[in-house]
Backbone as ProteinMPNN parsed JSONL, in Angstrom:
{"seq_chain_A": "XXXXXXXXXXXXXXXXXXXXXXXXXXXXXXXXXXXXXXXXXXXXXXXXXXXXXXXXXXXXXXXXXXXXXXXXXXXXXXXXXXXXXXXXXXXXXXXXXXXXXXXXXXXXXXXXXXXXXXXXXXXXXXXXXXXXXXXXXXXXXXXXXXXXXXXXXXXXXXXXXXXXXXXXXX", "coords_chain_A": {"N_chain_A": [[92.618, 54.608, 69.96], [92.611, 56.986, 71.325], [95.298, 57.854, 71.232], [95.845, 58.727, 68.456], [94.169, 60.997, 68.44], [95.312, 62.607, 70.455], [97.815, 63.019, 69.274], [97.109, 64.544, 67.012], [96.047, 66.778, 68.317], [98.353, 67.773, 69.611], [99.869, 68.488, 67.345], [98.217, 70.496, 66.266], [98.253, 72.403, 68.335], [101.003, 72.98, 68.36], [101.21, 74.153, 65.867], [99.721, 76.461, 66.336], [101.346, 77.819, 68.18], [103.561, 78.244, 66.54], [102.405, 79.853, 64.578], [101.672, 82.049, 66.15], [104.22, 82.879, 66.933], [105.243, 83.651, 64.436], [103.485, 85.757, 63.852], [104.131, 87.503, 65.96], [106.799, 88.044, 65.295], [106.457, 89.412, 62.863], [105.077, 91.646, 63.848], [107.1, 92.753, 65.47], [108.987, 93.345, 63.503], [107.562, 95.334, 62.153], [107.533, 97.265, 64.173], [110.238, 97.967, 64.321], [111.121, 98.495, 61.713], [109.24, 99.778, 60.089], [107.99, 102.85, 58.652], [108.394, 105.844, 60.51], [105.772, 107.575, 61.215], [102.955, 109.672, 61.554], [100.753, 110.007, 64.399], [99.081, 108.921, 67.38], [96.969, 111.117, 68.513], [96.736, 112.7, 71.606], [95.336, 114.131, 74.608], [96.385, 115.37, 77.768], [95.131, 116.381, 80.169], [91.849, 117.008, 80.692], [92.353, 113.481, 80.325], [92.265, 112.344, 77.016], [91.663, 110.742, 73.906], [92.29, 112.122, 70.894], [92.702, 111.745, 68.131], [93.208, 108.769, 66.329], [95.946, 106.743, 65.373], [96.096, 103.955, 63.525], [98.243, 102.192, 63.474], [99.711, 102.605, 65.727], [100.504, 101.829, 69.125], [99.457, 99.247, 69.458], [99.036, 95.994, 70.907], [101.5, 93.48, 71.052], [101.177, 90.272, 69.43], [102.078, 88.099, 71.025], [101.625, 89.035, 73.525], [98.998, 89.548, 74.009], [96.284, 89.456, 76.193], [98.057, 89.383, 78.25], [99.152, 91.832, 78.632], [98.128, 95.254, 78.598], [97.332, 98.52, 77.397], [96.153, 100.886, 79.444], [95.972, 103.561, 79.446], [96.845, 105.578, 76.83], [99.979, 107.014, 75.613], [100.255, 110.334, 76.722], [100.578, 113.877, 76.962], [100.27, 113.877, 73.39], [100.9, 115.434, 70.543], [103.892, 116.322, 72.419], [105.527, 118.81, 74.38], [108.99, 119.839, 74.529], [109.706, 120.54, 77.194], [107.95, 119.105, 78.761], [106.392, 116.121, 80.181], [105.591, 112.862, 78.974], [103.011, 110.613, 79.6], [101.796, 107.331, 80.441], [99.833, 104.332, 81.024], [100.231, 100.982, 81.94], [98.852, 97.762, 82.142], [99.655, 94.651, 83.413], [99.927, 91.057, 83.374], [102.12, 90.17, 84.501], [105.317, 90.148, 83.319], [108.235, 88.65, 81.975], [111.205, 89.806, 83.4], [110.266, 92.401, 83.627], [109.493, 95.737, 82.393], [110.762, 97.965, 79.876], [111.401, 101.078, 78.366], [112.302, 102.122, 75.098], [113.904, 104.12, 72.558], [113.846, 104.537, 69.083], [116.558, 105.259, 67.204], [118.763, 106.903, 64.861], [122.132, 106.119, 64.522], [124.541, 108.519, 64.482], [127.194, 108.115, 63.798], [127.39, 105.683, 62.364], [125.115, 105.523, 60.821], [123.308, 103.558, 61.151], [120.169, 102.328, 62.292], [118.908, 101.92, 65.513], [117.729, 100.543, 68.655], [117.646, 102.461, 71.593], [118.013, 102.602, 75.091], [115.746, 104.529, 77.019], [116.844, 107.08, 79.044], [115.599, 108.189, 81.251], [114.69, 107.661, 84.622], [112.105, 106.779, 85.081], [111.478, 105.218, 82.947], [111.76, 102.572, 83.182], [110.42, 99.603, 84.466], [110.962, 97.301, 86.48], [109.448, 95.918, 88.283], [107.256, 95.071, 86.925], [107.361, 92.442, 86.369], [105.694, 91.191, 87.974], [102.128, 90.805, 88.303], [100.102, 93.705, 87.727], [99.454, 97.306, 87.776], [101.22, 99.661, 85.935], [102.635, 102.734, 85.892], [104.051, 105.019, 83.545], [106.078, 107.854, 83.18], [107.65, 110.008, 81.261], [110.272, 112.193, 80.518], [110.093, 114.412, 77.807], [112.443, 115.327, 76.75], [114.191, 113.223, 77.088], [113.338, 111.457, 75.213], [113.54, 112.832, 72.807], [116.289, 113.0, 71.709], [117.548, 113.955, 69.489], [116.527, 116.476, 69.151], [113.53, 118.454, 68.499], [110.871, 116.635, 66.92], [109.622, 113.649, 65.24], [109.324, 110.586, 66.863], [109.931, 107.093, 67.299], [108.802, 105.077, 69.82], [109.419, 102.284, 71.812], [108.205, 99.616, 73.724], [109.633, 97.157, 75.593], [109.78, 93.82, 76.941], [111.62, 92.028, 79.506], [112.877, 90.052, 78.032], [113.474, 91.096, 75.657], [111.314, 91.209, 73.956], [108.89, 92.779, 71.891], [106.406, 94.573, 73.306], [104.622, 96.699, 72.849], [104.38, 99.549, 70.619], [104.831, 102.9, 69.357], [104.436, 106.152, 67.829], [105.744, 109.256, 68.84], [105.354, 112.699, 68.901], [107.534, 115.306, 69.364], [107.637, 118.618, 70.273], [108.831, 122.061, 70.107]], "CA_chain_A": [[91.892, 55.716, 69.396], [93.001, 58.186, 72.05], [96.617, 58.305, 70.787], [95.788, 59.582, 67.262], [93.549, 62.261, 68.81], [96.335, 63.39, 71.154], [98.835, 63.406, 68.298], [96.542, 65.64, 66.226], [95.955, 67.92, 69.206], [99.713, 68.296, 69.785], [100.237, 69.156, 66.096], [97.432, 71.726, 66.163], [98.793, 73.359, 69.306], [102.327, 73.39, 67.881], [100.953, 75.08, 64.77], [99.27, 77.724, 66.919], [102.529, 78.49, 68.719], [104.364, 78.664, 65.405], [101.69, 80.961, 63.974], [101.799, 83.201, 67.042], [105.61, 83.328, 66.821], [105.37, 84.362, 63.161], [102.759, 87.02, 63.999], [104.926, 88.361, 66.837], [107.974, 88.477, 64.53], [105.975, 90.436, 61.942], [104.79, 92.813, 64.681], [108.388, 93.333, 65.861], [109.562, 93.94, 62.294], [106.848, 96.593, 61.937], [107.997, 98.218, 65.192], [111.624, 98.384, 64.113], [111.482, 98.815, 60.339], [108.235, 100.566, 59.365], [108.212, 104.292, 58.698], [107.947, 106.601, 61.686], [104.871, 108.582, 60.652], [101.65, 109.742, 62.192], [100.685, 109.801, 65.852], [97.782, 108.904, 68.044], [96.944, 112.403, 69.211], [96.077, 112.608, 72.907], [95.436, 115.244, 75.552], [96.704, 114.85, 79.097], [94.201, 116.74, 81.241], [91.544, 115.632, 81.056], [92.859, 112.52, 79.359], [91.367, 112.064, 75.899], [92.245, 110.401, 72.612], [91.72, 113.06, 69.925], [92.747, 111.081, 66.821], [93.902, 107.483, 66.492], [96.75, 106.16, 64.294], [95.828, 102.52, 63.671], [99.464, 101.391, 63.626], [100.35, 102.936, 67.007], [100.116, 101.355, 70.456], [98.82, 97.928, 69.469], [99.743, 95.02, 71.751], [102.069, 92.388, 70.278], [100.401, 89.036, 69.525], [102.54, 87.245, 72.127], [101.307, 89.682, 74.804], [97.547, 89.695, 74.142], [95.806, 88.876, 77.455], [99.126, 89.465, 79.25], [99.456, 93.254, 78.831], [97.251, 96.188, 77.895], [97.522, 99.941, 77.692], [94.929, 101.462, 80.004], [96.017, 104.959, 79.026], [97.864, 105.774, 75.8], [100.875, 108.135, 75.923], [99.616, 111.649, 76.669], [100.02, 114.354, 75.711], [100.972, 113.594, 72.14], [102.299, 115.824, 70.697], [104.371, 116.77, 73.724], [106.584, 119.837, 74.299], [110.277, 119.424, 75.082], [109.769, 120.735, 78.638], [106.902, 118.339, 79.436], [106.532, 114.66, 80.256], [104.53, 112.074, 78.376], [102.663, 109.581, 80.578], [100.844, 106.304, 80.062], [99.606, 103.321, 82.056], [100.229, 99.613, 81.432], [98.367, 96.7, 83.026], [100.237, 93.381, 82.975], [99.74, 89.845, 84.171], [103.481, 89.815, 84.858], [106.126, 89.88, 82.13], [109.595, 88.315, 82.396], [112.178, 90.9, 83.42], [109.64, 93.71, 83.728], [109.308, 96.537, 81.185], [111.734, 99.04, 79.638], [111.129, 101.881, 77.172], [113.418, 102.425, 74.207], [113.608, 104.996, 71.434], [114.515, 104.113, 67.859], [117.358, 106.395, 66.744], [119.847, 106.655, 63.918], [123.467, 106.371, 65.061], [125.163, 109.438, 63.533], [128.501, 107.597, 63.372], [127.287, 104.574, 61.417], [123.912, 105.628, 60.012], [122.42, 102.447, 61.489], [119.05, 102.623, 63.192], [118.909, 100.939, 66.596], [117.002, 100.911, 69.867], [118.451, 102.965, 72.706], [117.175, 102.721, 76.286], [115.463, 105.894, 77.462], [117.615, 107.248, 80.28], [114.737, 108.632, 82.347], [114.486, 106.555, 85.57], [110.718, 106.308, 85.003], [111.312, 104.45, 81.711], [111.989, 101.158, 83.495], [109.531, 99.062, 85.497], [111.32, 95.908, 86.724], [108.387, 95.312, 89.084], [106.213, 94.568, 86.034], [107.449, 90.979, 86.32], [104.531, 90.786, 88.772], [100.897, 91.423, 87.804], [99.764, 94.996, 88.309], [99.326, 98.506, 86.962], [102.528, 100.304, 85.937], [102.634, 104.033, 85.219], [105.283, 105.562, 82.98], [106.066, 109.288, 82.952], [108.965, 110.171, 80.668], [110.604, 113.518, 80.012], [110.197, 114.474, 76.345], [113.866, 115.534, 76.413], [114.855, 111.914, 77.053], [112.904, 110.809, 73.971], [113.967, 113.643, 71.667], [117.728, 113.252, 71.807], [117.949, 114.679, 68.28], [115.742, 117.702, 69.057], [112.106, 118.298, 68.18], [110.61, 115.769, 65.771], [108.793, 112.471, 65.417], [110.152, 109.496, 67.389], [109.321, 105.79, 67.564], [109.053, 104.601, 71.174], [109.139, 100.851, 71.84], [108.177, 99.038, 75.062], [110.105, 95.778, 75.563], [109.878, 93.101, 78.207], [112.993, 91.681, 79.862], [113.45, 89.113, 77.068], [113.583, 91.915, 74.436], [110.12, 91.083, 73.125], [108.159, 94.042, 71.723], [105.065, 94.537, 73.878], [103.878, 97.7, 72.092], [105.204, 100.635, 70.096], [104.086, 103.98, 68.734], [105.2, 107.353, 67.495], [105.493, 110.428, 69.683], [105.853, 113.936, 68.313], [108.066, 116.244, 70.35], [107.674, 119.971, 69.705], [109.555, 123.06, 70.93]], "C_chain_A": [[92.271, 57.037, 70.069], [94.339, 58.731, 71.56], [96.556, 59.151, 69.519], [95.176, 60.951, 67.578], [94.543, 63.157, 69.532], [97.402, 63.874, 70.204], [98.35, 64.585, 67.458], [96.474, 66.907, 67.077], [97.319, 68.563, 69.411], [100.146, 69.047, 68.527], [99.486, 70.471, 65.918], [97.98, 72.782, 67.109], [100.169, 73.846, 68.887], [102.186, 74.379, 66.736], [100.512, 76.433, 65.267], [100.455, 78.496, 67.471], [103.388, 79.038, 67.597], [103.725, 79.872, 64.734], [101.812, 82.21, 64.833], [103.221, 83.748, 67.002], [105.811, 84.135, 65.547], [104.665, 85.717, 63.229], [103.534, 87.998, 64.88], [106.154, 88.885, 66.095], [107.592, 89.571, 63.535], [105.705, 91.739, 62.688], [106.096, 93.529, 65.066], [109.085, 93.965, 64.664], [108.889, 95.271, 61.986], [107.324, 97.657, 62.921], [109.358, 98.799, 64.833], [111.923, 98.889, 62.71], [110.445, 99.618, 59.573], [108.521, 102.049, 59.557], [107.663, 104.886, 59.992], [107.105, 107.743, 61.124], [103.525, 108.517, 61.358], [101.725, 109.48, 63.684], [99.24, 109.539, 66.241], [97.784, 110.156, 68.904], [96.129, 112.27, 70.487], [96.253, 113.909, 73.689], [95.622, 114.656, 76.938], [95.627, 115.133, 80.134], [93.028, 117.523, 80.677], [92.007, 114.698, 79.944], [91.824, 112.251, 78.278], [92.179, 111.675, 74.677], [91.518, 111.263, 71.585], [91.631, 112.42, 68.543], [93.628, 109.857, 66.945], [94.666, 107.118, 65.229], [96.664, 104.648, 64.482], [97.079, 101.679, 63.869], [100.136, 101.61, 64.984], [99.681, 102.236, 68.185], [99.226, 100.116, 70.448], [99.641, 97.032, 70.386], [100.232, 93.879, 70.858], [101.292, 91.103, 70.487], [100.817, 88.129, 70.683], [102.13, 87.797, 73.491], [99.817, 89.934, 74.99], [97.11, 88.886, 75.364], [96.888, 88.85, 78.533], [99.499, 90.914, 79.556], [98.434, 94.082, 78.068], [97.609, 97.603, 78.303], [96.192, 100.493, 78.186], [94.818, 102.936, 79.661], [97.15, 105.08, 78.025], [98.76, 106.948, 76.174], [100.201, 109.484, 75.693], [100.453, 112.658, 77.434], [100.881, 113.914, 74.525], [100.267, 114.382, 71.054], [102.598, 116.367, 72.095], [105.48, 117.809, 73.515], [107.848, 119.319, 74.976], [110.334, 119.54, 76.598], [108.761, 119.92, 79.43], [107.267, 116.859, 79.516], [105.349, 114.029, 79.548], [104.28, 110.895, 79.315], [101.707, 108.57, 79.972], [100.811, 105.226, 81.124], [99.465, 101.942, 81.414], [99.708, 98.688, 82.53], [98.988, 95.405, 82.527], [99.83, 92.255, 83.912], [101.093, 89.337, 84.655], [104.247, 89.42, 83.609], [107.574, 89.653, 82.556], [110.534, 89.518, 82.3], [111.589, 92.288, 83.506], [109.53, 94.396, 82.378], [110.351, 97.638, 81.103], [111.366, 99.742, 78.332], [112.409, 102.185, 76.415], [112.947, 103.418, 73.154], [114.445, 104.519, 70.257], [115.227, 105.335, 67.283], [118.389, 105.958, 65.716], [121.164, 107.028, 64.588], [124.198, 107.27, 64.064], [126.513, 108.924, 63.005], [128.408, 106.547, 62.282], [126.106, 104.704, 60.461], [122.928, 104.502, 60.275], [121.327, 102.915, 62.44], [119.02, 101.517, 64.24], [118.062, 101.452, 67.75], [117.97, 101.348, 70.949], [117.549, 103.088, 73.92], [116.967, 104.188, 76.646], [116.045, 106.033, 78.854], [116.777, 107.676, 81.482], [114.5, 107.462, 83.303], [113.068, 105.983, 85.527], [110.44, 105.48, 83.747], [111.495, 102.952, 81.942], [111.073, 100.743, 84.636], [109.888, 97.591, 85.726], [110.248, 95.17, 87.527], [107.29, 94.703, 88.215], [106.369, 93.073, 85.75], [106.288, 90.38, 87.121], [103.278, 91.442, 88.188], [100.646, 92.766, 88.493], [99.647, 96.094, 87.273], [100.633, 99.281, 87.084], [102.483, 101.605, 85.159], [104.03, 104.375, 84.689], [105.081, 107.058, 82.814], [107.483, 109.672, 82.543], [109.143, 111.6, 80.187], [110.744, 113.472, 78.497], [111.645, 114.681, 75.913], [114.622, 114.21, 76.327], [114.463, 111.109, 75.811], [113.554, 111.507, 72.784], [115.446, 114.001, 71.752], [118.256, 114.003, 70.594], [117.206, 115.991, 68.114], [114.302, 117.4, 68.714], [111.953, 117.429, 66.94], [109.718, 114.604, 66.153], [109.679, 111.286, 65.787], [109.33, 108.237, 67.596], [109.766, 105.36, 68.958], [108.577, 103.147, 71.236], [109.217, 100.369, 73.286], [108.525, 97.559, 74.947], [109.958, 95.143, 76.939], [111.341, 92.724, 78.431], [113.648, 90.666, 78.95], [113.618, 89.779, 75.7], [112.434, 91.694, 73.463], [109.393, 92.417, 73.068], [106.735, 93.862, 72.223], [104.15, 95.481, 73.099], [104.858, 98.739, 71.569], [104.289, 101.699, 69.497], [104.975, 105.18, 68.517], [104.754, 108.507, 68.379], [106.129, 111.636, 69.01], [106.273, 114.876, 69.436], [108.228, 117.601, 69.667], [108.459, 120.895, 70.639], [108.631, 123.802, 71.855]], "O_chain_A": [[92.249, 58.088, 69.429], [94.509, 59.947, 71.476], [97.166, 60.22, 69.492], [95.623, 61.962, 67.035], [94.61, 64.353, 69.247], [97.855, 65.014, 70.307], [99.107, 65.527, 67.221], [96.809, 67.992, 66.601], [97.426, 69.789, 69.386], [100.728, 70.127, 68.626], [100.067, 71.458, 65.465], [98.152, 73.937, 66.718], [100.471, 75.029, 69.049], [102.955, 75.336, 66.641], [100.883, 77.455, 64.69], [100.561, 79.703, 67.255], [103.887, 80.16, 67.68], [104.423, 80.814, 64.359], [102.031, 83.305, 64.315], [103.41, 84.964, 67.034], [106.467, 85.177, 65.562], [105.184, 86.712, 62.724], [103.588, 89.191, 64.581], [106.514, 90.052, 66.25], [108.322, 90.55, 63.379], [106.064, 92.815, 62.21], [106.183, 94.755, 64.995], [109.711, 95.016, 64.8], [109.557, 96.232, 61.604], [107.499, 98.817, 62.548], [109.598, 99.991, 65.023], [112.881, 99.638, 62.522], [110.749, 100.104, 58.483], [109.204, 102.449, 60.5], [106.613, 104.481, 60.491], [107.631, 108.74, 60.628], [103.034, 107.443, 61.707], [102.642, 108.816, 64.17], [98.307, 109.893, 65.521], [98.508, 110.244, 69.896], [94.992, 111.798, 70.47], [97.19, 114.674, 73.459], [95.095, 113.589, 77.251], [95.245, 114.243, 80.894], [93.231, 118.645, 80.213], [92.046, 115.076, 78.773], [90.662, 111.967, 78.568], [93.258, 112.218, 74.442], [90.303, 111.161, 71.417], [90.611, 112.535, 67.864], [94.675, 109.899, 67.591], [94.11, 107.172, 64.132], [97.118, 104.124, 65.499], [96.992, 100.563, 64.38], [101.044, 100.861, 65.346], [98.461, 102.077, 68.229], [98.359, 99.951, 71.307], [100.822, 97.294, 70.613], [99.488, 93.373, 70.018], [100.798, 90.851, 71.586], [99.966, 87.454, 71.262], [102.268, 87.111, 74.503], [99.407, 90.476, 76.016], [97.536, 87.744, 75.534], [96.649, 88.338, 79.627], [100.086, 91.203, 80.599], [97.937, 93.665, 77.022], [98.117, 97.851, 79.397], [95.22, 100.558, 77.433], [93.722, 103.492, 79.592], [98.29, 104.727, 78.328], [98.357, 107.797, 76.969], [99.653, 109.747, 74.623], [100.997, 112.313, 78.483], [102.068, 113.622, 74.67], [99.147, 114.04, 70.675], [101.713, 116.799, 72.833], [106.275, 117.695, 72.582], [107.791, 118.477, 75.873], [110.964, 118.699, 77.24], [108.715, 120.029, 80.655], [108.291, 116.415, 78.998], [104.251, 114.583, 79.522], [105.225, 110.252, 79.773], [100.907, 108.903, 79.099], [101.655, 105.2, 82.02], [98.691, 101.754, 80.476], [100.078, 98.819, 83.697], [98.869, 95.082, 81.345], [99.448, 92.469, 85.063], [101.203, 88.218, 85.156], [103.875, 88.471, 82.919], [108.088, 90.38, 83.405], [110.641, 90.159, 81.255], [112.33, 93.27, 83.465], [109.478, 93.736, 81.34], [110.775, 98.181, 82.122], [111.061, 99.098, 77.329], [113.453, 102.467, 77.004], [111.751, 103.543, 72.889], [115.606, 104.145, 70.417], [114.588, 106.322, 66.919], [118.83, 104.809, 65.698], [121.298, 108.114, 65.151], [124.454, 106.858, 62.933], [126.918, 109.265, 61.894], [129.241, 106.513, 61.376], [126.091, 104.07, 59.406], [121.839, 104.478, 59.7], [121.545, 103.786, 63.282], [119.096, 100.333, 63.913], [117.723, 102.634, 67.816], [118.984, 100.695, 71.194], [116.442, 103.616, 73.816], [117.899, 104.989, 76.586], [115.781, 105.217, 79.736], [117.219, 107.532, 82.622], [114.145, 106.373, 82.853], [112.855, 104.829, 85.898], [109.3, 105.083, 83.506], [111.397, 102.158, 81.006], [110.963, 101.441, 85.644], [109.191, 96.712, 85.221], [110.149, 93.945, 87.459], [106.484, 93.91, 88.701], [105.597, 92.502, 84.979], [105.95, 89.208, 86.96], [103.367, 92.536, 87.631], [100.936, 92.94, 89.677], [99.728, 95.856, 86.068], [101.107, 99.534, 88.192], [102.318, 101.608, 83.939], [105.045, 104.057, 85.31], [104.024, 107.49, 82.354], [108.401, 109.666, 83.363], [108.265, 112.153, 79.525], [111.429, 112.602, 77.96], [112.033, 114.255, 74.825], [115.588, 114.095, 75.573], [115.176, 110.189, 75.411], [114.058, 110.856, 71.869], [115.803, 115.175, 71.854], [119.315, 114.627, 70.671], [117.247, 116.576, 67.032], [113.897, 116.239, 68.646], [112.78, 117.47, 66.029], [109.136, 114.572, 67.237], [110.668, 111.01, 65.108], [108.175, 108.3, 68.017], [110.962, 105.287, 69.241], [107.483, 102.818, 70.776], [110.177, 100.674, 73.994], [107.814, 96.795, 74.294], [110.003, 95.824, 77.963], [112.203, 93.071, 77.623], [114.85, 90.426, 79.064], [113.875, 89.103, 74.704], [112.571, 91.965, 72.271], [109.287, 93.112, 74.079], [105.952, 93.104, 71.65], [103.036, 95.108, 72.731], [106.007, 98.809, 72.006], [103.131, 101.434, 69.173], [106.122, 105.216, 68.964], [103.565, 108.707, 68.631], [107.29, 111.6, 68.603], [105.491, 115.199, 70.33], [108.871, 117.715, 68.624], [108.717, 120.564, 71.796], [109.076, 124.668, 72.608]]}, "name": "protein", "num_of_chains": 1, "seq": "XXXXXXXXXXXXXXXXXXXXXXXXXXXXXXXXXXXXXXXXXXXXXXXXXXXXXXXXXXXXXXXXXXXXXXXXXXXXXXXXXXXXXXXXXXXXXXXXXXXXXXXXXXXXXXXXXXXXXXXXXXXXXXXXXXXXXXXXXXXXXXXXXXXXXXXXXXXXXXXXXXXXXXXXXX"}
């Protein structure tokens, strides 16, 4: 009697993993292929969320209970001469964390993720549990000049932890 119960339990758990994988894949597709539009408007000092875009800065299904944003990117919009900052709490993620920006390659017209060159855009220490601040120059995000940009936070296995749009102004 115990064996059939264990077999059912294994099938249920396998289904949960499969469902979570499918949800994470959908989340990643939204990060990479959905329109870059709207922002979660924030102020830096004092920190405040002014208006929320429901599609921005959600945590990927595979990272729920493993990572959270304690402070959303602020300020947003951000001026070219300023930095945008946010704070991530993790339970430890493989390979740490790295910020990318979604850009169109002018040579091919393809859209791809490019690592943000700012040294503060990488937190390899986030492989360990803790609080990890990011403070990124808006110039490193806005390689094409002022405009709206999709910023994506990946772990070391290229999984999308979170993403959102940042508006860079002159």
